[in-house]
Amino acid sequence: MKKLLTTIRRLYRNAPISQKLFLAFSLMIAVPAVVVSFLFIRNQESQLFKQAMAEGSNHVARLNERLRSRLDILENASATALTQKGFVDFIHSNMRADGLRLVKFKQNQYEQMHNIIQSHEMISSLSFYVDNPEVYEIWPEIYHYSKFWPQDYWMTLRDEGGAAFRLFAFKDGADTLSYYRLVRLQGQQQKLPTIMEVRAEHNVLFNDLLEDSGRDFFTVIMDGADASRNVYLPGHELPQKAGAKLDDILNRVHAQLDVLEQKTPVTIRSGDQSYYALYRYIAPLNAYVVDIASRHELTKGPRDGYLLVIAITSSVLLLMLLLVSRMTRRIFRRLEKVLGSMRKVRRGQLDAKIETGLRANETGDEIDYVAVSYNNMLDEIQSLMTQVVDKQLIAKNAQLHSLHSQINSHFLYNALESIRMRAEVERQPAIAGALVSLGSLLRYSMQWRSDTVALSEELANIRSYIRFINFMEGGSIALSADLPPEVQRYRIPKMCMQPIVENAIHHGTPSGGNIHIEISVRVEDDSLLLIEIRDNGAGVDPQRLAGLQSVLRGDAEPPVITGSSGLGLANVHQRLQLHYGTDCGLWIDSVQGEYTCVTLRLPWENENLGGW
């Protein structure tokens, strides 16, 4: 989709203005007319669709009620059969023991049971399956339990309350619905309970329910667990047109059926056709009554209106094309002047201005405005080119000045080295050491061979700074930074730690007291290296701390305490974020009178931390 949009934008960008104007007129006139026409047709189509859906929904509801009524007839027939206690008792007794007793059973109890079956037109047969080795199987109503399959189905019946319907019977059930019921007798000693089966042929039970009455909807009874087990009349128009695709349609509809009734119809697509399905769930049968209709058949009436809309639209667009072509021809002549000037500028002729012919107080139309703006742009380009040349000259002067400063710094290093040698000759080791530290500080701060240095180099500069401060102020500033070698090789921006240490010494050391600074490192989420500079000094006032944290979050811009070097916390924070991104930078945390901790967040790209 993104690629398609990119292609459309490119085509529009490269299209001539005449085509763009034609498109604009189409959007203003033709498109609204087309939209209104199509909306009218869609409204007609929607009304027809709603009417069809309402009709289908009512039909499904009626089928559901009629089918449930017929299931009740089968259930009532089974209950009536079980009232024949003499029949039930006899089939659980020794039917082979007394022939005269068997004859009387045939003339009385069996004939009564047979009459019950014959009195219900929908019942094709009623059978008892008895776990009785002495049962006499001379009538289709009485069988030994070994003839029933599956043998363990009685447990399912027990779990379902003692009775259950099946859309397809176990035995020869391709076109038969069965009702199974457990028969429990008091004092029954058989291992397996007796099962009664009431069978009804599909063509008798469903024939008038599924008959084709010329409706667009195709009615089918679908098993709740298997879409391939269904009952329908093949003479309907939909299965005849669908042909081999009918199984795919039924499977797709079945996949969206739910025991909870939906307010909207099920919509599926098979091949190049869309289908709608309305249904009701029949809980006793674990099946669905489904009405399916093709969208093509439901909306075939309004579709004829689309051809008329297309013909009218095509005629209007053709007429607009002719009008726009004549209107834009004169405009393009003036645009060609602008394009000609641009081609000359592309070849390097920056004085190729456009002749507009406007007087002093005239503004002209949009094309004139473009030409005037274009001429002004050429003047500004020439001015900017002059400024670039001037800046290059200034940069060259800055380079010469930097070289001169380096020469002066070499003189300063040599002077400090001479004084140090004189202090050692006169046996002043403290002064000599202070001069060494000062020289290291000056050399580190003045020599910028690169924007980044190893962490060990920055740490060495901090140690030199603390030694020099201890000599100058007679204090006792302690530094502990026991870092692993692999971390000390890590590259960091130069002078990003020294201003923080300087700030801790100048603002965190209590009057007349000492301070201990501890530098440690850790890794967060295998992606960030956190360098923590912590001191046990006076801490930061809570109000001042809140202001600093607001600055570091970017919520405010008040001044930030800086070190004597002129590089403050805000400077370090901005350098880190410009160099590494907004996920990096500084964070400060402090408790007044206890500690101050400044954390540098840098990207960590090494594979491991060497075990630290």
Tab-separated table of N, CA, C and O in Angstrom, residues 148-150 153 166 168-173 176 178 180 197 199 229:
chain	number	residue	atom	x	y	z
A	148	PHE	N	-25.677	-52.442	19.201
A	148	PHE	CA	-25.600	-50.973	19.244
A	148	PHE	C	-24.145	-50.529	19.139
A	148	PHE	O	-23.247	-51.124	19.732
A	149	TRP	N	-23.954	-49.453	18.409
A	149	TRP	CA	-22.600	-48.872	18.256
A	149	TRP	C	-22.712	-47.353	18.251
A	149	TRP	O	-23.650	-46.793	17.641
A	150	PRO	N	-21.827	-46.696	18.979
A	150	PRO	CA	-20.690	-47.212	19.767
A	150	PRO	C	-21.130	-47.715	21.138
A	150	PRO	O	-22.072	-47.186	21.721
A	153	TYR	N	-21.550	-45.226	24.214
A	153	TYR	CA	-22.334	-44.002	24.031
A	153	TYR	C	-23.246	-43.722	25.226
A	153	TYR	O	-23.660	-42.587	25.433
A	166	ARG	N	-29.306	-36.628	17.587
A	166	ARG	CA	-28.195	-36.602	16.628
A	166	ARG	C	-28.773	-36.350	15.244
A	166	ARG	O	-29.714	-37.030	14.815
A	168	PHE	N	-27.430	-36.970	12.497
A	168	PHE	CA	-27.164	-38.171	11.708
A	168	PHE	C	-27.029	-39.347	12.659
A	168	PHE	O	-26.175	-39.335	13.562
A	169	ALA	N	-27.885	-40.375	12.468
A	169	ALA	CA	-27.878	-41.534	13.361
A	169	ALA	C	-26.578	-42.311	13.214
A	169	ALA	O	-25.888	-42.238	12.188
A	170	PHE	N	-26.233	-43.095	14.264
A	170	PHE	CA	-25.008	-43.888	14.209
A	170	PHE	C	-25.114	-44.970	13.134
A	170	PHE	O	-24.187	-45.181	12.358
A	171	LYS	N	-26.246	-45.638	13.073
A	171	LYS	CA	-26.416	-46.752	12.152
A	171	LYS	C	-27.179	-46.280	10.923
A	171	LYS	O	-28.308	-45.813	11.016
A	172	ASP	N	-26.522	-46.416	9.752
A	172	ASP	CA	-27.142	-45.992	8.494
A	172	ASP	C	-27.708	-44.577	8.612
A	172	ASP	O	-28.842	-44.314	8.225
A	173	GLY	N	-26.899	-43.663	9.140
A	173	GLY	CA	-27.404	-42.331	9.459
A	173	GLY	C	-27.194	-41.291	8.396
A	173	GLY	O	-27.246	-40.098	8.671
A	176	THR	N	-30.861	-40.005	8.207
A	176	THR	CA	-31.745	-40.302	9.338
A	176	THR	C	-31.338	-39.492	10.553
A	176	THR	O	-30.145	-39.384	10.866
A	178	SER	N	-31.831	-39.260	14.732
A	178	SER	CA	-32.171	-40.187	15.811
A	178	SER	C	-32.217	-39.462	17.153
A	178	SER	O	-31.503	-38.466	17.371
A	180	TYR	N	-31.797	-40.598	21.111
A	180	TYR	CA	-31.339	-41.678	21.990
A	180	TYR	C	-31.700	-41.318	23.427
A	180	TYR	O	-31.546	-40.174	23.856
A	197	GLU	N	-33.810	-45.945	20.868
A	197	GLU	CA	-33.497	-45.101	19.708
A	197	GLU	C	-34.784	-44.843	18.926
A	197	GLU	O	-35.464	-45.784	18.508
A	199	ARG	N	-35.996	-43.100	15.437
A	199	ARG	CA	-35.404	-42.667	14.173
A	199	ARG	C	-36.455	-41.977	13.308
A	199	ARG	O	-37.630	-42.386	13.287
A	229	ARG	N	-21.391	-32.487	7.402
A	229	ARG	CA	-22.608	-33.228	7.732
A	229	ARG	C	-23.760	-32.234	7.767
A	229	ARG	O	-23.926	-31.487	8.735
